[in-house]
Tab-separated table of C-alpha atoms in Angstrom:
chain	number	residue	atom	x	y	z
A	960	MET	CA	98.788	107.157	102.221
A	961	ARG	CA	96.901	104.259	102.333
A	962	VAL	CA	98.077	101.023	103.258
A	963	ALA	CA	96.103	97.913	102.302
A	964	ILE	CA	96.538	94.345	103.251
A	965	VAL	CA	95.475	91.442	101.083
A	966	GLY	CA	94.929	88.368	103.327
A	967	ALA	CA	94.405	90.334	106.541
A	968	THR	CA	93.318	87.320	108.696
A	969	GLY	CA	95.951	84.832	107.882
A	970	ALA	CA	98.790	84.193	110.081
A	971	VAL	CA	100.985	86.396	107.602
A	972	GLY	CA	98.506	89.202	107.758
A	973	HIS	CA	98.049	89.225	111.465
A	974	GLU	CA	102.237	89.730	111.491
A	975	LEU	CA	101.884	92.548	109.256
A	976	MET	CA	99.504	94.218	111.061
A	977	GLN	CA	101.921	94.082	114.500
A	978	VAL	CA	104.804	94.904	112.140
A	979	LEU	CA	102.933	98.137	110.809
A	980	GLU	CA	102.125	99.146	114.420
A	981	LYS	CA	105.876	99.529	115.106
A	982	SER	CA	106.961	100.427	111.470
A	983	SER	CA	108.716	103.766	110.685
A	984	LEU	CA	106.480	103.520	107.606
A	985	LYS	CA	104.264	106.773	107.664
A	986	PHE	CA	100.966	106.287	106.416
A	987	ASP	CA	97.070	107.865	107.040
A	988	GLU	CA	94.861	104.682	106.912
A	989	LEU	CA	95.149	101.117	106.815
A	990	LEU	CA	92.686	98.754	104.750
A	991	LEU	CA	91.782	95.040	105.406
A	992	PHE	CA	91.070	92.606	102.531
A	993	ALA	CA	90.484	89.242	102.853
A	994	SER	CA	88.173	86.231	101.411
A	995	PRO	CA	84.627	86.240	101.912
A	996	ARG	CA	84.523	83.799	104.184
A	997	SER	CA	86.352	86.467	106.676
A	998	ALA	CA	84.147	89.359	105.144
A	999	GLY	CA	82.940	91.549	108.256
A	1000	SER	CA	85.261	90.287	111.059
A	1001	LYS	CA	86.745	93.139	113.261
A	1002	LEU	CA	90.771	93.626	113.985
A	1003	THR	CA	92.327	96.117	115.887
A	1004	PHE	CA	95.127	98.217	114.484
A	1005	LYS	CA	96.560	100.797	117.070
A	1006	GLY	CA	93.710	100.706	119.334
A	1007	GLN	CA	91.259	101.384	116.213
A	1008	GLU	CA	88.734	98.600	115.241
A	1009	LEU	CA	88.916	97.776	111.437
A	1010	THR	CA	86.556	95.954	109.294
A	1011	VAL	CA	87.984	93.260	107.079
A	1012	GLN	CA	86.464	93.806	103.415
A	1013	VAL	CA	85.973	91.316	100.589
A	1014	THR	CA	88.966	91.583	98.323
A	1015	PRO	CA	87.459	93.400	95.114
A	1016	GLU	CA	87.719	91.970	91.592
A	1017	GLY	CA	89.055	95.296	90.508
A	1018	ALA	CA	91.740	98.045	91.959
A	1019	ILE	CA	92.168	98.775	95.302
A	1020	ASP	CA	92.657	102.703	96.443
A	1021	ALA	CA	95.696	102.053	97.695
A	1022	ASP	CA	99.208	103.013	97.520
A	1023	VAL	CA	100.685	100.183	99.095
A	1024	ILE	CA	99.040	96.661	98.730
A	1025	LEU	CA	100.836	93.852	101.034
A	1026	ALA	CA	99.508	90.979	99.419
A	1027	SER	CA	99.858	87.656	101.336
A	1028	ALA	CA	96.256	85.837	100.340
A	1029	GLY	CA	98.313	83.036	97.915
A	1030	GLY	CA	99.867	82.976	94.565
A	1031	GLY	CA	96.368	82.215	93.167
A	1032	VAL	CA	94.754	85.492	94.216
A	1033	SER	CA	97.954	87.665	93.299
A	1034	LYS	CA	98.615	86.380	90.191
A	1035	GLU	CA	94.536	86.901	89.043
A	1036	LYS	CA	94.500	90.308	90.995
A	1037	ALA	CA	97.713	92.142	91.157
A	1038	PRO	CA	97.699	93.285	87.629
A	1039	ALA	CA	94.344	95.271	88.431
A	1040	TRP	CA	96.188	96.516	91.442
A	1041	VAL	CA	99.419	97.671	89.664
A	1042	ALA	CA	96.897	99.247	86.934
A	1043	GLY	CA	95.186	101.473	89.852
A	1044	GLY	CA	98.375	102.801	90.747
A	1045	ALA	CA	99.536	100.765	93.882
A	1046	VAL	CA	102.824	99.313	94.362
A	1047	VAL	CA	102.331	95.517	95.081
A	1048	ILE	CA	104.798	94.159	97.514
A	1049	ASP	CA	103.764	90.216	97.357
A	1050	ASN	CA	104.438	87.527	99.643
A	1051	SER	CA	103.316	84.491	97.169
A	1052	SER	CA	105.724	82.970	94.879
A	1053	ALA	CA	103.500	84.033	91.868
A	1054	PHE	CA	106.028	86.772	90.770
A	1055	ARG	CA	109.688	85.284	92.198
A	1056	TYR	CA	110.767	83.983	88.936
A	1057	ASP	CA	109.922	86.953	86.795
A	1058	PRO	CA	112.658	88.767	85.567
A	1059	GLU	CA	111.119	91.909	85.350
A	1060	VAL	CA	109.837	91.774	88.848
A	1061	PRO	CA	112.707	92.401	91.769
A	1062	LEU	CA	112.759	89.705	94.520
A	1063	VAL	CA	113.921	91.835	97.480
A	1064	VAL	CA	115.560	91.646	101.092
A	1065	PRO	CA	116.220	95.110	101.989
A	1066	GLU	CA	119.433	94.590	103.490
A	1067	VAL	CA	121.029	92.678	100.831
A	1068	ASN	CA	119.487	94.063	97.418
A	1069	GLY	CA	117.127	96.832	98.650
A	1070	GLU	CA	118.304	99.451	95.857
A	1071	ALA	CA	116.693	96.332	93.354
A	1072	ALA	CA	113.049	97.574	94.711
A	1073	LEU	CA	113.595	100.908	93.035
A	1074	HIS	CA	113.403	99.682	89.856
A	1075	HIS	CA	109.804	97.666	90.102
A	1076	GLN	CA	107.321	98.109	87.610
A	1077	GLY	CA	104.862	97.996	90.077
A	1078	ILE	CA	105.174	94.358	91.884
A	1079	ILE	CA	107.825	93.420	94.161
A	1080	ALA	CA	108.461	89.976	95.223
A	1081	ASN	CA	109.217	88.891	99.192
A	1082	PRO	CA	111.313	85.578	99.047
A	1083	ASN	CA	110.343	82.363	100.399
A	1084	CYS	CA	110.894	82.342	104.330
A	1085	THR	CA	113.904	79.811	104.260
A	1086	THR	CA	115.697	81.822	101.619
A	1087	ALA	CA	115.204	85.125	103.397
A	1088	VAL	CA	116.540	83.715	106.670
A	1089	ALA	CA	119.526	82.057	105.017
A	1090	VAL	CA	120.736	85.188	102.949
A	1091	LEU	CA	120.994	87.391	105.624
A	1092	ALA	CA	123.784	85.353	106.910
A	1093	VAL	CA	125.234	84.153	103.457
A	1094	ALA	CA	125.229	87.247	101.673
A	1095	PRO	CA	127.829	89.275	103.997
A	1096	ILE	CA	130.023	86.516	103.413
A	1097	HIS	CA	129.334	86.089	99.871
A	1098	ARG	CA	130.212	89.759	99.280
A	1099	GLU	CA	133.876	89.584	101.352
A	1100	TYR	CA	134.908	85.732	100.167
A	1101	GLY	CA	133.112	84.805	97.443
A	1102	VAL	CA	130.557	81.460	98.020
A	1103	LYS	CA	131.112	79.013	95.389
A	1104	ARG	CA	128.780	76.211	96.950
A	1105	MET	CA	126.258	76.435	99.364
A	1106	ILE	CA	124.399	73.088	100.839
A	1107	VAL	CA	121.738	73.958	103.561
A	1108	SER	CA	119.654	71.368	105.617
A	1109	THR	CA	116.343	73.245	106.862
A	1110	TYR	CA	114.370	72.601	109.844
A	1111	GLN	CA	111.227	74.231	109.198
A	1112	ALA	CA	108.557	75.456	111.297
A	1113	THR	CA	104.772	74.088	111.076
A	1114	SER	CA	103.799	77.754	110.329
A	1115	GLY	CA	105.601	77.771	107.255
A	1116	ALA	CA	102.281	76.440	106.447
A	1117	GLY	CA	100.385	78.890	107.554
A	1118	GLN	CA	97.971	79.204	110.630
A	1119	LYS	CA	96.328	75.513	109.334
A	1120	GLY	CA	100.039	73.981	109.823
A	1121	MET	CA	100.099	75.473	113.386
A	1122	ASP	CA	96.560	73.973	114.340
A	1123	GLU	CA	97.366	71.003	113.259
A	1124	LEU	CA	100.329	70.337	115.324
A	1125	LEU	CA	98.773	71.504	118.354
A	1126	THR	CA	95.769	69.367	117.860
A	1127	GLN	CA	97.302	66.357	116.636
A	1128	THR	CA	99.594	66.891	119.285
A	1129	HIS	CA	97.199	66.735	121.839
A	1130	MET	CA	95.518	63.735	120.513
A	1131	VAL	CA	98.715	61.743	120.725
A	1132	LEU	CA	99.372	62.632	124.488
A	1133	HIS	CA	95.884	61.431	125.206
A	1134	GLY	CA	96.712	58.072	123.569
A	1135	LYS	CA	94.916	58.537	120.283
A	1136	GLN	CA	96.342	58.075	116.725
A	1137	ALA	CA	97.715	60.894	114.883
A	1138	GLY	CA	96.292	62.152	112.005
A	1139	HIS	CA	97.365	64.524	109.093
A	1140	GLU	CA	95.568	67.055	106.411
A	1141	VAL	CA	98.119	69.831	105.918
A	1142	PHE	CA	101.102	67.569	106.044
A	1143	SER	CA	101.835	64.467	104.389
A	1144	HIS	CA	102.555	62.607	107.293
A	1145	PRO	CA	101.450	63.043	110.908
A	1146	ILE	CA	103.797	65.882	112.134
A	1147	PRO	CA	103.913	65.141	116.395
A	1148	PHE	CA	107.457	63.868	117.462
A	1149	ASN	CA	108.237	63.381	113.906
A	1150	VAL	CA	110.227	65.011	111.228
A	1151	ILE	CA	109.065	64.778	107.217
A	1152	PRO	CA	111.542	65.456	104.647
A	1153	HIS	CA	109.113	66.667	102.233
A	1154	ILE	CA	107.988	70.366	101.584
A	1155	ASP	CA	106.239	71.480	98.230
A	1156	ALA	CA	105.938	68.991	95.427
A	1157	PHE	CA	108.763	66.934	94.130
A	1158	GLN	CA	110.242	67.791	90.940
A	1159	ASP	CA	112.002	66.110	88.142
A	1160	ASN	CA	115.368	66.036	89.796
A	1161	GLY	CA	114.170	64.454	92.878
A	1162	TYR	CA	114.442	67.896	95.087
A	1163	THR	CA	111.177	69.288	96.310
A	1164	LYS	CA	110.104	72.929	95.057
A	1165	GLU	CA	110.719	74.312	98.425
A	1166	GLU	CA	114.237	72.881	97.956
A	1167	MET	CA	114.594	74.355	94.688
A	1168	LYS	CA	113.190	77.696	96.048
A	1169	VAL	CA	115.972	77.959	98.016
A	1170	ALA	CA	118.617	77.710	95.299
A	1171	TRP	CA	116.765	79.945	92.791
A	1172	GLU	CA	116.103	82.605	94.937
A	1173	THR	CA	119.204	82.805	96.898
A	1174	ARG	CA	121.143	83.432	93.296
A	1175	LYS	CA	118.835	85.655	92.137
A	1176	ILE	CA	118.399	88.175	95.309
A	1177	ILE	CA	122.464	87.828	95.567
A	1178	GLY	CA	122.781	88.233	92.010
A	1179	ASP	CA	125.489	85.525	91.457
A	1180	GLU	CA	123.808	82.562	88.749
A	1181	GLU	CA	126.990	80.632	88.995
A	1182	MET	CA	126.624	79.591	92.816
A	1183	LYS	CA	126.033	76.208	93.409
A	1184	ILE	CA	123.313	75.190	95.639
A	1185	SER	CA	122.039	72.250	97.361
A	1186	CYS	CA	119.016	72.083	99.609
A	1187	THR	CA	117.243	69.472	102.038
A	1188	ALA	CA	114.060	70.845	103.549
A	1189	VAL	CA	112.513	69.397	106.439
A	1190	ARG	CA	109.313	70.171	108.320
A	1191	ILE	CA	109.994	69.785	111.976
A	1192	PRO	CA	106.888	69.912	114.952
A	1193	THR	CA	107.826	73.550	116.370
A	1194	LEU	CA	105.223	76.362	115.805
A	1195	ARG	CA	107.758	79.463	114.372
A	1196	THR	CA	111.185	79.896	113.271
A	1197	HIS	CA	112.827	77.948	110.785
A	1198	SER	CA	116.618	76.690	111.232
A	1199	GLU	CA	119.388	76.369	108.844
A	1200	ALA	CA	122.393	74.412	108.827
A	1201	ILE	CA	124.645	76.108	106.051
A	1202	THR	CA	127.767	74.502	104.646
A	1203	LEU	CA	129.765	77.191	102.615
A	1204	GLU	CA	133.067	76.355	100.142
A	1205	LEU	CA	134.565	80.098	99.740
A	1206	GLU	CA	136.857	81.451	96.776
A	1207	ARG	CA	138.584	83.126	99.335
A	1208	PRO	CA	139.699	81.055	102.725
A	1209	ALA	CA	138.052	82.164	105.871
A	1210	THR	CA	138.443	82.004	109.352
A	1211	PRO	CA	135.683	81.469	112.058
A	1212	ASP	CA	136.869	84.669	114.063
A	1213	ALA	CA	136.706	86.895	110.474
A	1214	VAL	CA	133.227	85.660	109.804
A	1215	ARG	CA	131.960	85.878	113.705
A	1216	GLU	CA	133.304	89.516	113.027
A	1217	LEU	CA	131.687	90.662	109.574
A	1218	LEU	CA	128.509	89.104	110.672
A	1219	SER	CA	128.632	90.856	113.810
A	1220	ARG	CA	128.489	94.158	111.937
A	1221	SER	CA	125.930	92.904	109.238
A	1222	ALA	CA	122.465	94.102	109.305
A	1223	GLY	CA	119.671	92.215	110.243
A	1224	VAL	CA	121.786	89.300	112.022
A	1225	GLU	CA	122.617	88.749	115.763
A	1226	VAL	CA	125.544	86.671	116.341
A	1227	ARG	CA	124.345	84.046	118.942
A	1228	ASP	CA	127.960	82.019	119.228
A	1229	ASP	CA	129.457	81.144	122.216
A	1230	PRO	CA	129.034	77.172	122.917
A	1231	GLU	CA	130.543	77.171	126.286
A	1232	ALA	CA	127.721	79.301	127.666
A	1233	ARG	CA	125.341	77.143	125.451
A	1234	MET	CA	124.479	80.125	123.468
A	1235	TYR	CA	123.430	79.364	119.948
A	1236	PRO	CA	120.615	80.039	117.437
A	1237	MET	CA	117.624	78.256	118.616
A	1238	PRO	CA	113.692	78.641	117.638
A	1239	LEU	CA	113.130	79.355	121.476
A	1240	THR	CA	115.039	82.218	121.426
A	1241	ALA	CA	114.765	83.623	117.647
A	1242	SER	CA	110.906	83.629	118.065
A	1243	GLY	CA	109.365	87.070	118.015
A	1244	LYS	CA	112.992	88.670	116.824
A	1245	TYR	CA	112.919	90.961	113.665
A	1246	ASP	CA	116.938	89.676	113.515
A	1247	VAL	CA	117.943	86.337	112.168
A	1248	GLU	CA	120.450	84.417	114.940
A	1249	VAL	CA	123.593	83.255	113.396
A	1250	GLY	CA	125.854	81.199	115.654
A	1251	ARG	CA	127.862	77.444	115.447
A	1252	ILE	CA	130.237	79.246	113.148
A	1253	ARG	CA	133.029	77.286	112.595
A	1254	ALA	CA	135.848	75.805	110.369
A	1255	SER	CA	134.332	73.336	107.462
A	1256	LEU	CA	135.955	69.971	107.728
A	1257	VAL	CA	134.996	69.250	103.783
A	1258	PHE	CA	136.002	72.303	102.245
A	1259	ASP	CA	139.431	73.986	102.723
A	1260	GLY	CA	138.620	77.804	104.099
A	1261	GLY	CA	134.959	77.152	104.175
A	1262	ILE	CA	132.714	77.791	107.061
A	1263	ASP	CA	129.745	76.163	108.442
A	1264	LEU	CA	127.384	77.748	110.535
A	1265	PHE	CA	123.740	77.581	111.934
A	1266	VAL	CA	120.537	80.092	111.819
A	1267	ALA	CA	117.492	80.290	113.000
A	1268	GLY	CA	114.898	83.282	111.895
A	1269	ASP	CA	111.169	83.887	112.801
A	1270	GLN	CA	109.548	83.213	109.089
A	1271	LEU	CA	106.481	84.790	109.944
A	1272	LEU	CA	108.802	87.921	110.553
A	1273	LYS	CA	111.936	88.394	108.279
A	1274	GLY	CA	110.876	85.100	106.047
A	1275	ALA	CA	107.287	87.149	105.165
A	1276	ALA	CA	105.644	90.184	107.136
A	1277	LEU	CA	108.642	92.129	108.492
A	1278	ASN	CA	110.632	91.570	105.111
A	1279	ALA	CA	107.526	93.104	103.280
A	1280	VAL	CA	107.080	96.087	105.412
A	1281	GLN	CA	110.877	96.820	105.225
A	1282	ILE	CA	110.758	97.008	101.399
A	1283	ALA	CA	108.055	99.789	101.891
A	1284	GLU	CA	109.971	101.800	104.193
A	1285	TYR	CA	113.011	101.442	101.933
A	1286	LEU	CA	110.644	102.800	99.235
A	1287	GLN	CA	109.573	105.674	100.797
A	1288	GLU	CA	113.131	106.366	102.525
A	1289	HIS	CA	113.938	106.730	99.220
A	1290	GLY	CA	111.297	108.655	97.928
A	1291	ALA	CA	109.678	106.193	95.868
A	1292	LEU	CA	106.321	106.177	97.998
A	1293	LYS	CA	104.510	109.530	99.152
A	1294	GLU	CA	104.393	110.190	102.782
A	1295	GLU	CA	100.919	110.834	105.240
A	1296	GLN	CA	99.285	113.435	104.371
A	1297	ARG	CA	98.114	114.252	108.150
A	1298	ALA	CA	100.829	115.590	110.742
């Protein structure tokens, strides 16, 4: 049983290795691949030094490929990986909107992974964080409309995004003008309501991803969703303010109790104790924090809430590994050969 990571030297690649170290996934060998620039570098996994190889043009001799090298690489190479016998769990947007490719968050629609045809898509990080809170509410009360405002960390743009925040903040603190390459404007001490390309309808592609992917994962194409996505000067963890109009009225206490027994969710909701979701507390956690649960002042019987989730984990690496674990637990992947 071989597992391969493509894009092993990137921010998500590093997180994949750390998650695999703690995972229940049973496998014999881990293979690491990246671009020619990173080939030959050494990474440590479970105390063993592994050499990063150049991602090949053809098949990879692995049972599971965790791909996080960008949509272009996945689009070009994943069909060959599948033809070689691998199951590809892809972290890019290359296949998310293909009706033949399941888009999976295991706590919400894990069974969809069992119907794959070689490729399973990992959702956008913002979507993954949101649906863990929204899906249980939808199942219980029915969500008619969902309005989201996001507060997205620089790691959503990869390691280079985090590096730009740190280097340019240093510049500002030393009396120099901040520059920008990764983001559309300087990020230190600023918020930027622009993530990904603007679309013809005035929304950005990031905002539309939340709408498209939430509907696909939850399985309700009638849900009305509007999102405003904003980049903020933090390193990791995306936060989101979510307003829900419901088909059947809910109370904050009932939603709090529902989410407290929902997989992948940690309810942090005690304003008097100053306990609520924050990047400071959610970073590094597997569960998504949910709090500030209150009755909507706009929609009768509706709910407002706030979530914070580590998008390098549940929004990327953790979710991908959990998909592989789900497949193995349901007999859709072989297990390790060595005891």
